[in-house]
Short mmCIF file of C-alpha atoms in Angstrom, two decimals:
data_model
loop_
_atom_site.label_atom_id
_atom_site.label_comp_id
_atom_site.label_asym_id
_atom_site.label_seq_id
_atom_site.Cartn_x
_atom_site.Cartn_y
_atom_site.Cartn_z
CA MET A 1 120.08 111.49 101.55
CA ALA A 2 118.33 108.78 102.25
CA GLN A 3 114.40 108.47 101.44
CA PHE A 4 111.63 108.24 104.31
CA ALA A 5 108.09 106.56 104.21
CA TYR A 6 105.98 108.52 107.08
CA ASP A 7 102.28 108.68 108.24
CA ALA A 8 102.03 111.50 109.89
CA ILE A 9 98.09 113.76 111.26
CA THR A 10 98.99 117.25 109.17
CA LYS A 11 97.41 120.33 111.43
CA GLU A 12 94.28 120.47 109.25
CA GLY A 13 93.96 117.19 110.98
CA GLN A 14 93.63 114.79 108.35
CA HIS A 15 95.79 111.52 107.51
CA ALA A 16 98.84 111.90 105.33
CA HIS A 17 102.05 109.85 104.22
CA GLY A 18 104.69 110.28 101.43
CA VAL A 19 107.85 110.01 101.09
CA LEU A 20 110.36 112.26 102.54
CA ALA A 21 114.28 113.25 101.67
CA ALA A 22 116.77 113.61 105.35
CA GLY A 23 120.15 112.72 106.16
CA SER A 24 118.68 111.15 109.31
CA ARG A 25 115.64 109.70 111.19
CA GLU A 26 115.97 112.53 113.70
CA GLU A 27 116.24 115.10 110.66
CA ALA A 28 112.92 113.34 109.09
CA LEU A 29 110.47 113.72 112.15
CA SER A 30 112.19 117.70 112.85
CA ALA A 31 110.58 118.11 108.88
CA LEU A 32 107.49 116.84 109.44
CA ARG A 33 107.24 118.84 112.73
CA ALA A 34 108.69 122.48 111.50
CA GLN A 35 105.39 121.97 108.66
CA GLY A 36 102.50 121.33 111.94
CA SER A 37 102.45 117.87 110.85
CA ARG A 38 102.07 115.01 114.46
CA PRO A 39 104.27 111.80 113.02
CA LEU A 40 103.07 108.96 113.71
CA THR A 41 105.24 106.12 112.03
CA ILE A 42 108.63 106.76 110.18
CA LYS A 43 110.74 104.15 108.35
CA GLU A 44 113.54 104.23 105.51
CA SER A 45 111.93 103.72 102.53
CA ALA A 46 112.40 100.52 100.67
CA ASP A 47 113.27 102.51 97.93
CA ALA A 48 116.25 104.41 99.99
CA GLY A 49 117.39 101.22 100.30
CA ALA A 50 117.90 100.01 97.09
CA LYS A 51 119.93 103.53 96.38
CA LYS A 52 122.71 102.74 98.13
CA ASN A 53 123.38 99.68 95.37
CA SER A 54 122.45 101.84 92.56
CA PHE A 55 124.49 99.10 90.26
CA PHE A 56 120.89 97.42 90.71
CA THR A 57 118.28 100.40 91.11
CA ASN A 58 116.61 101.62 87.67
CA LYS A 59 117.03 105.49 88.41
CA LYS A 60 115.54 106.33 84.94
CA VAL A 61 111.96 107.67 84.07
CA LYS A 62 111.20 108.08 80.77
CA LEU A 63 109.85 110.20 78.84
CA HIS A 64 106.29 109.79 78.04
CA ASP A 65 105.90 109.42 81.95
CA LEU A 66 107.27 112.90 82.24
CA MET A 67 105.10 114.04 79.56
CA VAL A 68 102.31 112.37 81.54
CA PHE A 69 103.40 113.91 84.39
CA THR A 70 103.77 117.96 83.48
CA ARG A 71 100.29 117.50 81.31
CA GLU A 72 98.75 116.76 84.43
CA LEU A 73 100.61 119.35 87.09
CA SER A 74 99.74 121.91 83.89
CA THR A 75 95.96 121.20 84.27
CA MET A 76 95.74 120.47 87.95
CA VAL A 77 97.13 123.97 88.31
CA SER A 78 95.26 125.78 85.71
CA ALA A 79 92.43 124.02 87.71
CA GLY A 80 93.50 125.87 90.85
CA VAL A 81 94.46 122.77 92.91
CA SER A 82 97.18 123.43 95.04
CA LEU A 83 100.51 122.44 94.27
CA PRO A 84 101.17 120.18 96.95
CA ARG A 85 97.22 118.00 96.78
CA CYS A 86 99.04 118.10 92.96
CA LEU A 87 102.17 116.25 93.64
CA GLU A 88 100.93 114.44 96.03
CA THR A 89 98.14 113.28 93.92
CA LEU A 90 100.43 112.47 90.83
CA ALA A 91 103.23 110.89 92.69
CA GLY A 92 99.91 108.40 93.85
CA GLN A 93 99.47 107.99 89.89
CA ALA A 94 102.73 107.39 89.19
CA GLU A 95 103.53 103.34 88.35
CA ASN A 96 107.25 103.89 88.76
CA PRO A 97 108.54 103.24 91.82
CA TYR A 98 111.79 105.82 91.26
CA PHE A 99 109.83 108.47 89.15
CA LYS A 100 106.70 108.16 92.25
CA SER A 101 109.67 108.87 95.43
CA VAL A 102 110.96 111.51 93.24
CA ILE A 103 107.64 113.67 93.24
CA ASN A 104 107.56 112.57 97.11
CA GLY A 105 110.42 113.93 97.68
CA VAL A 106 109.42 117.13 95.37
CA ASN A 107 106.18 117.45 97.37
CA HIS A 108 108.63 117.32 100.23
CA GLU A 109 110.41 120.49 99.65
CA VAL A 110 107.69 122.27 97.97
CA GLY A 111 106.17 121.73 101.80
CA ALA A 112 109.14 122.81 103.50
CA GLY A 113 108.82 126.91 101.25
CA SER A 114 111.39 126.16 98.55
CA SER A 115 110.00 126.64 95.22
CA LEU A 116 109.00 124.34 92.79
CA ALA A 117 111.89 124.82 90.36
CA ASP A 118 114.30 124.43 93.25
CA ALA A 119 112.81 120.91 94.79
CA MET A 120 113.30 119.79 91.31
CA ALA A 121 116.64 120.82 90.49
CA LYS A 122 118.07 118.09 93.64
CA TYR A 123 116.39 115.40 91.30
CA PRO A 124 118.66 116.66 87.79
CA ASN A 125 118.50 112.89 86.56
CA VAL A 126 115.30 113.47 86.03
CA PHE A 127 114.90 116.76 85.67
CA SER A 128 116.56 118.11 83.01
CA ASP A 129 118.55 121.81 83.24
CA VAL A 130 115.81 122.92 80.61
CA TYR A 131 113.03 121.75 82.28
CA ILE A 132 114.02 123.26 85.49
CA ASN A 133 114.48 127.26 84.59
CA MET A 134 111.27 126.86 82.45
CA VAL A 135 109.28 126.34 85.75
CA ARG A 136 111.44 128.83 87.04
CA ALA A 137 110.10 131.54 84.26
CA GLY A 138 106.91 130.13 84.82
CA GLU A 139 107.08 131.22 88.40
CA ALA A 140 108.48 134.05 88.12
CA GLY A 141 105.98 135.14 85.39
CA GLY A 142 102.69 134.27 87.53
CA ILE A 143 102.15 131.53 84.29
CA LEU A 144 103.58 128.19 85.53
CA ASP A 145 100.29 126.22 84.29
CA ASP A 146 101.20 127.68 80.37
CA ILE A 147 104.83 126.80 80.65
CA LEU A 148 104.08 123.75 81.75
CA LYS A 149 101.68 122.95 78.86
CA ARG A 150 104.69 124.29 76.47
CA LEU A 151 107.19 121.90 78.59
CA ALA A 152 105.01 118.57 78.15
CA LEU A 153 104.73 120.06 74.02
CA GLN A 154 108.88 120.39 74.26
CA VAL A 155 109.27 116.65 76.36
CA GLU A 156 106.74 115.00 73.63
CA LYS A 157 108.75 116.94 70.71
CA ASP A 158 111.69 115.11 72.33
CA ALA A 159 110.85 111.79 73.00
CA THR A 160 109.61 112.43 68.71
CA ILE A 161 113.35 112.92 68.03
CA ARG A 162 115.16 110.49 69.61
CA LYS A 163 111.86 107.73 68.29
CA LYS A 164 112.35 109.10 64.86
CA ILE A 165 116.36 109.36 65.32
CA ARG A 166 116.85 105.61 66.79
CA SER A 167 114.68 104.36 63.82
CA ALA A 168 116.50 105.39 61.48
CA MET A 169 119.99 104.13 62.98
CA ALA A 170 118.18 100.81 64.25
CA TYR A 171 119.61 98.56 60.80
CA PRO A 172 123.07 100.79 60.67
CA VAL A 173 123.91 99.71 64.34
CA VAL A 174 123.08 96.46 63.70
CA ILE A 175 125.14 96.10 60.40
CA LEU A 176 128.16 98.25 63.17
CA CYS A 177 128.11 95.64 65.69
CA ILE A 178 128.00 93.00 63.60
CA THR A 179 131.60 94.72 61.18
CA ILE A 180 133.56 95.04 64.75
CA ILE A 181 132.58 91.61 65.99
CA ALA A 182 134.38 90.57 62.47
CA PHE A 183 136.78 93.11 62.19
CA PHE A 184 138.40 91.84 65.33
CA GLY A 185 137.79 88.58 64.24
CA ILE A 186 139.58 88.79 60.67
CA MET A 187 142.16 91.08 63.27
CA LEU A 188 142.46 88.52 65.75
CA PHE A 189 142.11 84.51 64.27
CA ILE A 190 142.74 84.95 60.27
CA LEU A 191 145.11 88.25 59.36
CA PRO A 192 147.80 86.60 61.35
CA LYS A 193 147.70 83.88 59.23
CA ILE A 194 147.71 86.00 56.22
CA GLY A 195 150.38 87.63 57.23
CA ASN A 196 152.25 84.57 58.17
CA ILE A 197 151.28 83.22 54.40
CA LEU A 198 152.65 86.73 52.48
CA HIS A 199 155.71 86.80 54.84
CA SER A 200 156.66 83.72 53.48
CA LEU A 201 155.97 84.10 49.72
CA GLY A 202 157.60 88.14 50.02
CA GLY A 203 160.16 87.15 51.99
CA PRO A 204 161.48 88.78 55.19
CA ASN A 205 162.31 92.38 53.35
CA ALA A 206 158.65 92.07 51.31
CA LYS A 207 156.87 95.35 51.62
CA PHE A 208 152.89 95.80 51.63
CA PRO A 209 150.92 98.52 51.15
CA ILE A 210 150.60 100.99 53.78
CA TYR A 211 147.08 100.47 54.26
CA THR A 212 147.91 96.68 54.90
CA GLN A 213 150.72 97.10 56.60
CA ILE A 214 148.53 99.43 59.50
CA MET A 215 146.20 96.62 59.53
CA LEU A 216 149.01 93.62 60.09
CA ASP A 217 150.22 96.48 62.77
CA ILE A 218 147.12 96.26 64.55
CA SER A 219 147.03 92.82 64.46
CA ASN A 220 150.20 92.59 66.62
CA PHE A 221 149.25 94.38 68.09
CA LEU A 222 146.38 92.69 69.75
CA LYS A 223 148.05 89.38 69.86
CA SER A 224 150.79 90.91 71.40
CA SER A 225 150.13 88.68 75.15
CA SER A 226 153.54 89.11 76.79
CA ILE A 227 152.66 90.71 79.23
CA VAL A 228 149.87 88.13 79.69
CA HIS A 229 151.51 85.14 79.94
CA ALA A 230 153.96 86.80 82.41
CA ILE A 231 151.00 88.35 84.36
CA LEU A 232 148.12 85.38 84.37
CA PRO A 233 149.66 82.19 83.26
CA PRO A 234 147.26 79.94 84.28
CA LEU A 235 143.85 82.27 82.16
CA THR A 236 146.18 82.18 79.11
CA LYS A 237 145.56 78.79 79.30
CA VAL A 238 142.06 79.32 77.97
CA PRO A 239 141.68 79.88 74.37
CA ILE A 240 139.78 82.66 74.21
CA LEU A 241 141.55 83.88 77.04
CA SER A 242 145.22 83.97 75.24
CA ILE A 243 143.83 85.89 72.64
CA LEU A 244 141.65 88.61 74.85
CA THR A 245 145.13 90.77 75.41
CA ILE A 246 146.33 92.78 78.07
CA ASN A 247 146.31 95.52 75.20
CA ALA A 248 142.34 95.18 74.25
CA VAL A 249 142.02 94.99 78.07
CA LEU A 250 143.74 98.28 78.43
CA PHE A 251 142.17 99.68 75.57
CA ILE A 252 138.89 99.30 76.68
CA ILE A 253 138.93 100.44 80.22
CA ILE A 254 141.27 103.45 78.86
CA PHE A 255 137.43 104.51 76.37
CA ALA A 256 135.08 103.58 79.02
CA VAL A 257 137.33 105.61 81.59
CA GLY A 258 137.33 108.59 78.99
CA ILE A 259 133.75 108.65 78.29
CA ALA A 260 133.16 108.98 82.13
CA TYR A 261 135.68 111.79 82.83
CA LEU A 262 133.86 113.18 79.43
CA ARG A 263 130.59 112.91 80.85
CA ARG A 264 131.49 114.52 84.08
CA TRP A 265 133.92 116.79 82.69
CA THR A 266 130.61 118.79 80.38
CA LYS A 267 129.13 118.87 83.52
CA THR A 268 131.43 121.94 84.78
CA PRO A 269 130.95 125.34 83.83
CA THR A 270 133.79 125.14 81.31
CA GLY A 271 133.44 121.55 79.97
CA ALA A 272 129.14 122.23 79.15
CA TYR A 273 130.17 125.83 77.45
CA LYS A 274 132.88 124.10 74.89
CA TYR A 275 130.25 121.21 74.91
CA HIS A 276 127.68 122.86 73.55
CA SER A 277 130.08 125.08 71.46
CA PHE A 278 131.05 121.67 69.39
CA LEU A 279 127.51 120.94 69.28
CA LEU A 280 127.08 123.60 67.50
CA ARG A 281 129.12 123.31 65.07
CA ILE A 282 128.17 119.79 64.29
CA PRO A 283 127.56 119.76 60.34
CA VAL A 284 123.29 119.40 59.77
CA PHE A 285 122.85 118.53 63.42
CA GLY A 286 124.35 122.16 64.91
CA LYS A 287 121.58 123.59 62.99
CA ILE A 288 119.04 121.93 64.72
CA ILE A 289 120.13 122.09 67.76
CA ALA A 290 120.02 125.66 67.35
CA LYS A 291 116.65 125.44 66.06
CA ILE A 292 115.38 124.25 68.39
CA ALA A 293 117.08 126.73 70.71
CA VAL A 294 115.48 129.57 68.67
CA ALA A 295 111.99 127.88 69.16
CA ARG A 296 112.34 127.54 72.74
CA PHE A 297 113.51 130.87 73.49
CA ALA A 298 110.45 132.24 71.46
CA ARG A 299 107.98 130.92 72.86
CA THR A 300 109.44 131.82 76.36
CA PHE A 301 110.41 134.79 76.29
CA SER A 302 106.83 136.14 74.52
CA ALA A 303 105.45 133.83 77.58
CA LEU A 304 107.30 135.90 80.04
CA MET A 305 106.60 138.92 77.90
CA GLY A 306 103.30 138.67 77.83
CA SER A 307 102.82 138.04 81.64
CA GLY A 308 103.96 141.98 82.41
CA VAL A 309 108.11 140.68 83.01
CA SER A 310 111.09 143.03 81.93
CA VAL A 311 112.80 142.74 78.56
CA LEU A 312 115.70 142.10 81.12
CA ASP A 313 114.02 139.85 83.64
CA ALA A 314 112.96 138.75 80.35
CA LEU A 315 116.17 137.55 78.33
CA GLU A 316 117.88 136.24 81.82
CA ILE A 317 115.51 133.58 82.67
CA THR A 318 115.09 132.57 79.10
CA GLY A 319 118.76 132.46 78.26
CA LYS A 320 119.27 129.53 81.19
CA ALA A 321 116.51 127.68 79.62
CA VAL A 322 117.61 127.04 75.76
CA GLY A 323 119.58 124.75 76.64
CA ASN A 324 123.02 125.73 74.98
CA LYS A 325 125.65 127.84 76.89
CA VAL A 326 126.64 129.01 73.99
CA ILE A 327 123.60 130.99 73.18
CA GLN A 328 122.58 131.33 76.15
CA LYS A 329 126.09 133.75 77.00
CA GLU A 330 125.21 135.51 73.54
CA LEU A 331 121.67 136.48 75.27
CA VAL A 332 123.80 137.47 78.23
CA THR A 333 125.74 139.87 76.01
CA ILE A 334 122.46 141.15 74.44
CA ALA A 335 120.75 142.36 77.62
CA GLU A 336 123.87 144.10 78.73
CA LYS A 337 123.06 146.23 75.27
CA VAL A 338 119.85 146.75 75.78
CA ARG A 339 120.24 147.77 79.56
CA ASN A 340 123.13 150.88 78.08
CA GLY A 341 119.98 151.36 75.71
CA GLN A 342 120.15 149.20 72.74
CA PRO A 343 116.90 148.02 71.05
CA LEU A 344 115.83 144.60 71.41
CA GLY A 345 115.33 143.94 67.41
CA LYS A 346 119.07 145.02 66.31
CA GLN A 347 121.00 143.47 68.99
CA PHE A 348 119.30 140.48 67.55
CA ALA A 349 119.55 141.00 63.98
CA GLU A 350 123.12 141.13 64.82
CA ALA A 351 123.37 137.85 66.84
CA GLN A 352 125.65 135.04 65.66
CA TYR A 353 122.96 132.51 66.39
CA PHE A 354 119.71 133.12 65.89
CA PRO A 355 118.90 134.10 62.39
CA ALA A 356 118.49 137.89 60.99
CA ILE A 357 114.10 136.88 60.54
CA VAL A 358 114.28 136.88 64.78
CA GLY A 359 115.42 140.36 65.14
CA GLN A 360 113.91 141.73 62.23
CA MET A 361 110.11 139.84 63.99
CA ILE A 362 111.22 141.22 67.35
CA SER A 363 111.66 144.78 65.52
CA VAL A 364 108.42 144.64 64.11
CA GLY A 365 107.28 143.66 67.54
CA GLU A 366 108.63 146.67 68.91
CA GLU A 367 107.26 148.82 66.57
CA THR A 368 103.88 147.59 66.71
CA GLY A 369 103.64 146.68 70.13
CA ASN A 370 102.65 142.58 70.37
CA ILE A 371 106.28 141.82 70.43
CA GLY A 372 104.25 138.27 71.87
CA ASP A 373 102.29 137.19 69.53
CA ILE A 374 105.46 137.58 66.66
CA LEU A 375 107.25 135.38 68.16
CA VAL A 376 104.46 132.37 68.58
CA LYS A 377 105.28 132.44 65.00
CA VAL A 378 108.74 132.43 64.66
CA ALA A 379 108.50 129.29 67.78
CA ASP A 380 106.30 127.46 65.58
CA PHE A 381 107.46 128.37 61.83
CA TYR A 382 110.97 127.11 63.75
CA ASP A 383 109.50 123.83 64.59
CA GLU A 384 108.26 123.03 61.65
CA GLU A 385 111.56 123.65 59.69
CA VAL A 386 112.93 121.19 62.50
CA ASP A 387 110.58 118.67 61.79
CA VAL A 388 111.49 118.84 58.62
CA VAL A 389 114.45 118.42 58.98
CA ILE A 390 114.68 115.93 60.88
CA ASP A 391 113.09 113.65 59.00
CA SER A 392 114.89 114.66 55.92
CA LEU A 393 117.95 113.36 58.23
CA SER A 394 115.95 109.74 59.14
CA SER A 395 116.07 109.33 55.85
CA LEU A 396 119.57 109.92 55.01
CA ILE A 397 121.52 108.35 58.02
CA GLU A 398 120.99 105.16 57.09
CA PRO A 399 122.61 105.09 53.27
CA LEU A 400 125.31 106.87 54.56
CA MET A 401 125.52 104.65 57.58
CA ILE A 402 125.78 101.93 55.49
CA ILE A 403 128.16 103.67 52.69
CA VAL A 404 130.32 103.77 55.66
CA LEU A 405 130.55 100.57 56.27
CA GLY A 406 130.84 99.03 52.72
CA SER A 407 133.64 101.26 52.83
CA LEU A 408 135.64 99.80 56.29
CA VAL A 409 134.79 96.10 54.68
CA GLY A 410 135.88 97.30 51.17
CA LEU A 411 139.47 98.29 53.46
CA ILE A 412 139.96 95.55 55.01
CA ALA A 413 138.96 93.20 51.80
CA ALA A 414 141.69 95.31 50.21
CA SER A 415 144.11 95.04 52.78
CA VAL A 416 144.42 90.91 52.79
CA MET A 417 143.49 90.73 48.94
CA GLY A 418 145.89 93.38 46.99
CA PRO A 419 148.88 92.22 48.71
CA ILE A 420 148.09 88.78 47.77
CA ALA A 421 147.16 89.36 44.62
CA ASN A 422 150.45 91.29 43.39
CA LEU A 423 152.70 87.97 45.87
CA SER A 424 151.03 85.48 43.25
CA LYS A 425 151.54 87.35 39.94
CA ASN A 426 155.61 86.95 41.40
CA VAL A 427 155.31 84.06 42.13
CA GLY A 428 153.78 82.91 38.48
CA GLY A 429 156.36 85.12 37.48
#
């Protein structure tokens, strides 16, 4: 859908301008008239034209911008400002042109009768599933301002976690890039010459260690340019292109296509479930993901219960907001058992991905009638645990990466120097 910038007179007689999404100019005019507005001018916006070539368009919204937007929206909603007015004001303050058009698009959808969550769902590259479902939970429970405050904190935590991991990975990534470049340089330039020397010293029937033979095979694979010479003979006259063979190019293309397919597959229901299941099984990181989901569940569920939403509805809404399909499925199972008369706390105590303490605390809350406050304490506890684990992880990533990369460099050195040393002994003898 295209974006159309418009100027119009509202049914209250006020001048309004903004951007709305529509399939054509006629649809945009109809949408404005359906709202009771009288269009003055309407034209396809510059942002829409930029979208036609997405390669040159920055469609990213920084977590900081999203956090500020969420906090300000929460403050304005708490103050009783109407949602369209909030969105119009925030769109005017947005510095990112793309984010401005997104907010205007959300405002248009809300003005046309959509809920805020449904309007945001039209922009999945800006608002995540967790964000959208938490907004939906806030709208369902009449606690949108409270949920938005929690969302702002969550976005801030996500940004902090990413910053810590990036900081810890910066030095190892530089080493990794240098190592990869050095590896291909050795494979393409040095190892072939060393292989010739080894074969000349050891003879045609010389046997090398398995790791040396693997390195030589990789080098031969990368250097095999017969297909290039057959298909692109003019290009092979350029030294660097004669080295960058069709095998290496095909490998890069296959790798890129594989990554793109994997990303697309993880968006499907089956792919998302398997991907989230895999994430939960990753050592260390799986525990972090599970604890974040538990903290998110506890806060959202307590907020919904406190606003009068039924237990079953709260479980269904919260399940969509935890951000993990596997845990969501477990919450669906718990909801079914609760619907059949089973105690809520007992089901959480027996759940696979929820620690026993969650079930125990919920059982205490059921007995005292104070589930909301107890779950807030549970969420605070797991938030602190996540922070501790992330801090510990940050201090461990760098030395672990250095050990891995050092081992790779050592393997290459051993593959080259080991056979030379052995053959030198044989020649000396």
